[in-house]
Amino acid sequence: MKKTNPLNNLDRKILRELQRNGRTTFSELAKRVGLSTSPCLERVRRMEREGIINGYTALLNPQFLDAALIVFVQIRLTRTSQDIFERFKKAATKLEEVQECYLISGNFDYLIKARVSNMESYRKFLGSTLLTLPDVQESTSYVVMELVKETLALPVQT
C-alpha cells in the first residue's frame, strides 16, 4: 500500500489506542489522544481511506470454538515455480483451519499456522487435507505446548 501522508504523533497515538480497543467510542478516543471528537474522527477516516487502518475485528477465544491446539507446519513443494506457488496458495487460503500462511526462504517453501481442536483432529487435517494440497512433497509439524504471547498489534513508534 502506498504511503501518501507521513503519520504524525497524533495519528500514532490514535493507532495505538485503536489497537488496544477498536470498539472505543470516538469521543473516548479523542479524549485519550488530546483532541476534540471531530478532528479525531476525521483522522481515523483518513487513515481508513489511505489503507493505514485495514479494518476492525473481534478476537475470539479459541477454547470455546474447538480450536485450542496451535500447530505450525513447514511445507516443502515438489518444485518451486510461479504456477506451483499459485496453485498451493489458492488451495491453502481456502482452509478454515489455516490462520496464517507465509512463503518463506530456507529449506521449506511455506510456513502455516493452523488451529484445530486436538491432536486427533490435527492428524486428520494433516493427512486428509494439508498433505493433499497441490504439489506438497513433505511437511514438518511443530505442536505448540504453551502460548506465551500472541498479538496482532504492530509497534507504533512516536
PDB file of N, CA and C in Angstrom, residues 13-63:
ATOM      1  N   LYS A  13      -0.681   8.040  18.077  1.00  0.00           N
ATOM      2  CA  LYS A  13      -1.413   7.856  19.344  1.00  0.00           C
ATOM      3  C   LYS A  13      -2.772   7.216  19.073  1.00  0.00           C
ATOM      4  N   ILE A  14      -3.439   7.700  18.050  1.00  0.00           N
ATOM      5  CA  ILE A  14      -4.749   7.147  17.672  1.00  0.00           C
ATOM      6  C   ILE A  14      -4.611   5.665  17.320  1.00  0.00           C
ATOM      7  N   LEU A  15      -3.605   5.335  16.530  1.00  0.00           N
ATOM      8  CA  LEU A  15      -3.397   3.946  16.130  1.00  0.00           C
ATOM      9  C   LEU A  15      -3.110   3.051  17.331  1.00  0.00           C
ATOM     10  N   ARG A  16      -2.293   3.528  18.256  1.00  0.00           N
ATOM     11  CA  ARG A  16      -2.011   2.728  19.462  1.00  0.00           C
ATOM     12  C   ARG A  16      -3.290   2.480  20.252  1.00  0.00           C
ATOM     13  N   GLU A  17      -4.111   3.508  20.421  1.00  0.00           N
ATOM     14  CA  GLU A  17      -5.361   3.364  21.174  1.00  0.00           C
ATOM     15  C   GLU A  17      -6.327   2.421  20.465  1.00  0.00           C
ATOM     16  N   LEU A  18      -6.435   2.533  19.153  1.00  0.00           N
ATOM     17  CA  LEU A  18      -7.345   1.652  18.410  1.00  0.00           C
ATOM     18  C   LEU A  18      -6.881   0.199  18.456  1.00  0.00           C
ATOM     19  N   GLN A  19      -5.565  -0.018  18.481  1.00  0.00           N
ATOM     20  CA  GLN A  19      -5.076  -1.395  18.621  1.00  0.00           C
ATOM     21  C   GLN A  19      -5.417  -1.954  19.996  1.00  0.00           C
ATOM     22  N   ARG A  20      -5.416  -1.107  21.010  1.00  0.00           N
ATOM     23  CA  ARG A  20      -5.772  -1.560  22.365  1.00  0.00           C
ATOM     24  C   ARG A  20      -7.257  -1.891  22.450  1.00  0.00           C
ATOM     25  N   ASN A  21      -8.076  -1.040  21.819  1.00  0.00           N
ATOM     26  CA  ASN A  21      -9.526  -1.250  21.876  1.00  0.00           C
ATOM     27  C   ASN A  21     -10.168  -0.622  20.641  1.00  0.00           C
ATOM     28  N   GLY A  22     -10.454  -1.439  19.651  1.00  0.00           N
ATOM     29  CA  GLY A  22     -11.055  -0.962  18.409  1.00  0.00           C
ATOM     30  C   GLY A  22     -12.516  -0.577  18.546  1.00  0.00           C
ATOM     31  N   ARG A  23     -13.122  -0.887  19.696  1.00  0.00           N
ATOM     32  CA  ARG A  23     -14.531  -0.546  19.912  1.00  0.00           C
ATOM     33  C   ARG A  23     -14.728   0.734  20.724  1.00  0.00           C
ATOM     34  N   THR A  24     -13.635   1.381  21.076  1.00  0.00           N
ATOM     35  CA  THR A  24     -13.751   2.612  21.846  1.00  0.00           C
ATOM     36  C   THR A  24     -14.539   3.648  21.048  1.00  0.00           C
ATOM     37  N   THR A  25     -15.309   4.463  21.732  1.00  0.00           N
ATOM     38  CA  THR A  25     -16.076   5.498  21.039  1.00  0.00           C
ATOM     39  C   THR A  25     -15.120   6.585  20.554  1.00  0.00           C
ATOM     40  N   PHE A  26     -15.559   7.323  19.560  1.00  0.00           N
ATOM     41  CA  PHE A  26     -14.715   8.408  19.050  1.00  0.00           C
ATOM     42  C   PHE A  26     -14.508   9.490  20.103  1.00  0.00           C
ATOM     43  N   SER A  27     -15.511   9.739  20.934  1.00  0.00           N
ATOM     44  CA  SER A  27     -15.323  10.753  21.984  1.00  0.00           C
ATOM     45  C   SER A  27     -14.293  10.285  23.007  1.00  0.00           C
ATOM     46  N   GLU A  28     -14.311   8.990  23.376  1.00  0.00           N
ATOM     47  CA  GLU A  28     -13.315   8.459  24.316  1.00  0.00           C
ATOM     48  C   GLU A  28     -11.931   8.436  23.663  1.00  0.00           C
ATOM     49  N   LEU A  29     -11.863   8.040  22.419  1.00  0.00           N
ATOM     50  CA  LEU A  29     -10.599   8.024  21.694  1.00  0.00           C
ATOM     51  C   LEU A  29     -10.009   9.431  21.634  1.00  0.00           C
ATOM     52  N   ALA A  30     -10.856  10.395  21.306  1.00  0.00           N
ATOM     53  CA  ALA A  30     -10.407  11.788  21.216  1.00  0.00           C
ATOM     54  C   ALA A  30      -9.844  12.265  22.556  1.00  0.00           C
ATOM     55  N   LYS A  31     -10.539  11.929  23.641  1.00  0.00           N
ATOM     56  CA  LYS A  31     -10.062  12.298  24.982  1.00  0.00           C
ATOM     57  C   LYS A  31      -8.687  11.707  25.259  1.00  0.00           C
ATOM     58  N   ARG A  32      -8.520  10.458  24.924  1.00  0.00           N
ATOM     59  CA  ARG A  32      -7.260   9.756  25.220  1.00  0.00           C
ATOM     60  C   ARG A  32      -6.070  10.315  24.444  1.00  0.00           C
ATOM     61  N   VAL A  33      -6.334  10.861  23.258  1.00  0.00           N
ATOM     62  CA  VAL A  33      -5.225  11.374  22.453  1.00  0.00           C
ATOM     63  C   VAL A  33      -5.111  12.896  22.497  1.00  0.00           C
ATOM     64  N   GLY A  34      -6.025  13.548  23.225  1.00  0.00           N
ATOM     65  CA  GLY A  34      -5.936  15.002  23.393  1.00  0.00           C
ATOM     66  C   GLY A  34      -6.482  15.806  22.236  1.00  0.00           C
ATOM     67  N   LEU A  35      -7.552  15.322  21.614  1.00  0.00           N
ATOM     68  CA  LEU A  35      -8.214  16.036  20.513  1.00  0.00           C
ATOM     69  C   LEU A  35      -9.693  16.184  20.841  1.00  0.00           C
ATOM     70  N   SER A  36     -10.377  17.029  20.085  1.00  0.00           N
ATOM     71  CA  SER A  36     -11.838  17.022  20.151  1.00  0.00           C
ATOM     72  C   SER A  36     -12.334  15.935  19.203  1.00  0.00           C
ATOM     73  N   THR A  37     -13.592  15.583  19.319  1.00  0.00           N
ATOM     74  CA  THR A  37     -14.126  14.424  18.605  1.00  0.00           C
ATOM     75  C   THR A  37     -14.045  14.559  17.085  1.00  0.00           C
ATOM     76  N   SER A  38     -14.448  15.697  16.535  1.00  0.00           N
ATOM     77  CA  SER A  38     -14.482  15.849  15.066  1.00  0.00           C
ATOM     78  C   SER A  38     -13.116  15.684  14.405  1.00  0.00           C
ATOM     79  N   PRO A  39     -12.090  16.384  14.877  1.00  0.00           N
ATOM     80  CA  PRO A  39     -10.773  16.175  14.246  1.00  0.00           C
ATOM     81  C   PRO A  39     -10.251  14.748  14.428  1.00  0.00           C
ATOM     82  N   CYS A  40     -10.561  14.130  15.555  1.00  0.00           N
ATOM     83  CA  CYS A  40     -10.146  12.751  15.789  1.00  0.00           C
ATOM     84  C   CYS A  40     -10.832  11.828  14.791  1.00  0.00           C
ATOM     85  N   LEU A  41     -12.141  11.989  14.633  1.00  0.00           N
ATOM     86  CA  LEU A  41     -12.901  11.188  13.681  1.00  0.00           C
ATOM     87  C   LEU A  41     -12.353  11.365  12.266  1.00  0.00           C
ATOM     88  N   GLU A  42     -12.031  12.582  11.883  1.00  0.00           N
ATOM     89  CA  GLU A  42     -11.508  12.843  10.545  1.00  0.00           C
ATOM     90  C   GLU A  42     -10.158  12.168  10.332  1.00  0.00           C
ATOM     91  N   ARG A  43      -9.322  12.165  11.348  1.00  0.00           N
ATOM     92  CA  ARG A  43      -8.023  11.489  11.236  1.00  0.00           C
ATOM     93  C   ARG A  43      -8.214   9.977  11.056  1.00  0.00           C
ATOM     94  N   VAL A  44      -9.128   9.400  11.831  1.00  0.00           N
ATOM     95  CA  VAL A  44      -9.388   7.956  11.703  1.00  0.00           C
ATOM     96  C   VAL A  44      -9.918   7.650  10.312  1.00  0.00           C
ATOM     97  N   ARG A  45     -10.878   8.414   9.834  1.00  0.00           N
ATOM     98  CA  ARG A  45     -11.450   8.186   8.497  1.00  0.00           C
ATOM     99  C   ARG A  45     -10.384   8.316   7.408  1.00  0.00           C
ATOM    100  N   ARG A  46      -9.485   9.318   7.547  1.00  0.00           N
ATOM    101  CA  ARG A  46      -8.405   9.490   6.575  1.00  0.00           C
ATOM    102  C   ARG A  46      -7.500   8.264   6.576  1.00  0.00           C
ATOM    103  N   MET A  47      -7.144   7.774   7.774  1.00  0.00           N
ATOM    104  CA  MET A  47      -6.264   6.603   7.842  1.00  0.00           C
ATOM    105  C   MET A  47      -6.957   5.351   7.306  1.00  0.00           C
ATOM    106  N   GLU A  48      -8.270   5.262   7.434  1.00  0.00           N
ATOM    107  CA  GLU A  48      -9.022   4.160   6.822  1.00  0.00           C
ATOM    108  C   GLU A  48      -8.976   4.271   5.298  1.00  0.00           C
ATOM    109  N   ARG A  49      -9.227   5.480   4.783  1.00  0.00           N
ATOM    110  CA  ARG A  49      -9.205   5.699   3.324  1.00  0.00           C
ATOM    111  C   ARG A  49      -7.837   5.384   2.728  1.00  0.00           C
ATOM    112  N   GLU A  50      -6.781   5.763   3.442  1.00  0.00           N
ATOM    113  CA  GLU A  50      -5.424   5.575   2.931  1.00  0.00           C
ATOM    114  C   GLU A  50      -4.914   4.151   3.121  1.00  0.00           C
ATOM    115  N   GLY A  51      -5.700   3.295   3.785  1.00  0.00           N
ATOM    116  CA  GLY A  51      -5.296   1.916   3.975  1.00  0.00           C
ATOM    117  C   GLY A  51      -4.348   1.700   5.141  1.00  0.00           C
ATOM    118  N   ILE A  52      -4.143   2.712   5.963  1.00  0.00           N
ATOM    119  CA  ILE A  52      -3.318   2.559   7.160  1.00  0.00           C
ATOM    120  C   ILE A  52      -4.066   1.697   8.161  1.00  0.00           C
ATOM    121  N   ILE A  53      -5.362   1.950   8.298  1.00  0.00           N
ATOM    122  CA  ILE A  53      -6.247   1.100   9.099  1.00  0.00           C
ATOM    123  C   ILE A  53      -6.968   0.198   8.107  1.00  0.00           C
ATOM    124  N   ASN A  54      -6.724  -1.113   8.196  1.00  0.00           N
ATOM    125  CA  ASN A  54      -7.295  -2.058   7.229  1.00  0.00           C
ATOM    126  C   ASN A  54      -8.669  -2.572   7.620  1.00  0.00           C
ATOM    127  N   GLY A  55      -9.040  -2.478   8.886  1.00  0.00           N
ATOM    128  CA  GLY A  55     -10.337  -2.982   9.315  1.00  0.00           C
ATOM    129  C   GLY A  55     -10.367  -3.173  10.813  1.00  0.00           C
ATOM    130  N   TYR A  56     -11.472  -3.700  11.284  1.00  0.00           N
ATOM    131  CA  TYR A  56     -11.691  -3.942  12.705  1.00  0.00           C
ATOM    132  C   TYR A  56     -12.234  -5.360  12.845  1.00  0.00           C
ATOM    133  N   THR A  57     -11.903  -6.009  13.940  1.00  0.00           N
ATOM    134  CA  THR A  57     -12.334  -7.385  14.106  1.00  0.00           C
ATOM    135  C   THR A  57     -12.547  -7.719  15.572  1.00  0.00           C
ATOM    136  N   ALA A  58     -13.247  -8.789  15.833  1.00  0.00           N
ATOM    137  CA  ALA A  58     -13.406  -9.306  17.193  1.00  0.00           C
ATOM    138  C   ALA A  58     -12.394 -10.430  17.382  1.00  0.00           C
ATOM    139  N   LEU A  59     -11.721 -10.448  18.526  1.00  0.00           N
ATOM    140  CA  LEU A  59     -10.792 -11.525  18.846  1.00  0.00           C
ATOM    141  C   LEU A  59     -11.553 -12.575  19.639  1.00  0.00           C
ATOM    142  N   LEU A  60     -11.628 -13.771  19.120  1.00  0.00           N
ATOM    143  CA  LEU A  60     -12.424 -14.834  19.712  1.00  0.00           C
ATOM    144  C   LEU A  60     -11.552 -15.763  20.550  1.00  0.00           C
ATOM    145  N   ASN A  61     -12.132 -16.339  21.582  1.00  0.00           N
ATOM    146  CA  ASN A  61     -11.422 -17.267  22.437  1.00  0.00           C
ATOM    147  C   ASN A  61     -11.472 -18.654  21.795  1.00  0.00           C
ATOM    148  N   PRO A  62     -10.322 -19.186  21.371  1.00  0.00           N
ATOM    149  CA  PRO A  62     -10.311 -20.477  20.672  1.00  0.00           C
ATOM    150  C   PRO A  62     -10.781 -21.639  21.539  1.00  0.00           C
ATOM    151  N   GLN A  63     -10.708 -21.510  22.859  1.00  0.00           N
ATOM    152  CA  GLN A  63     -11.157 -22.576  23.761  1.00  0.00           C
ATOM    153  C   GLN A  63     -12.645 -22.891  23.555  1.00  0.00           C
TER     154      GLN A  63
END
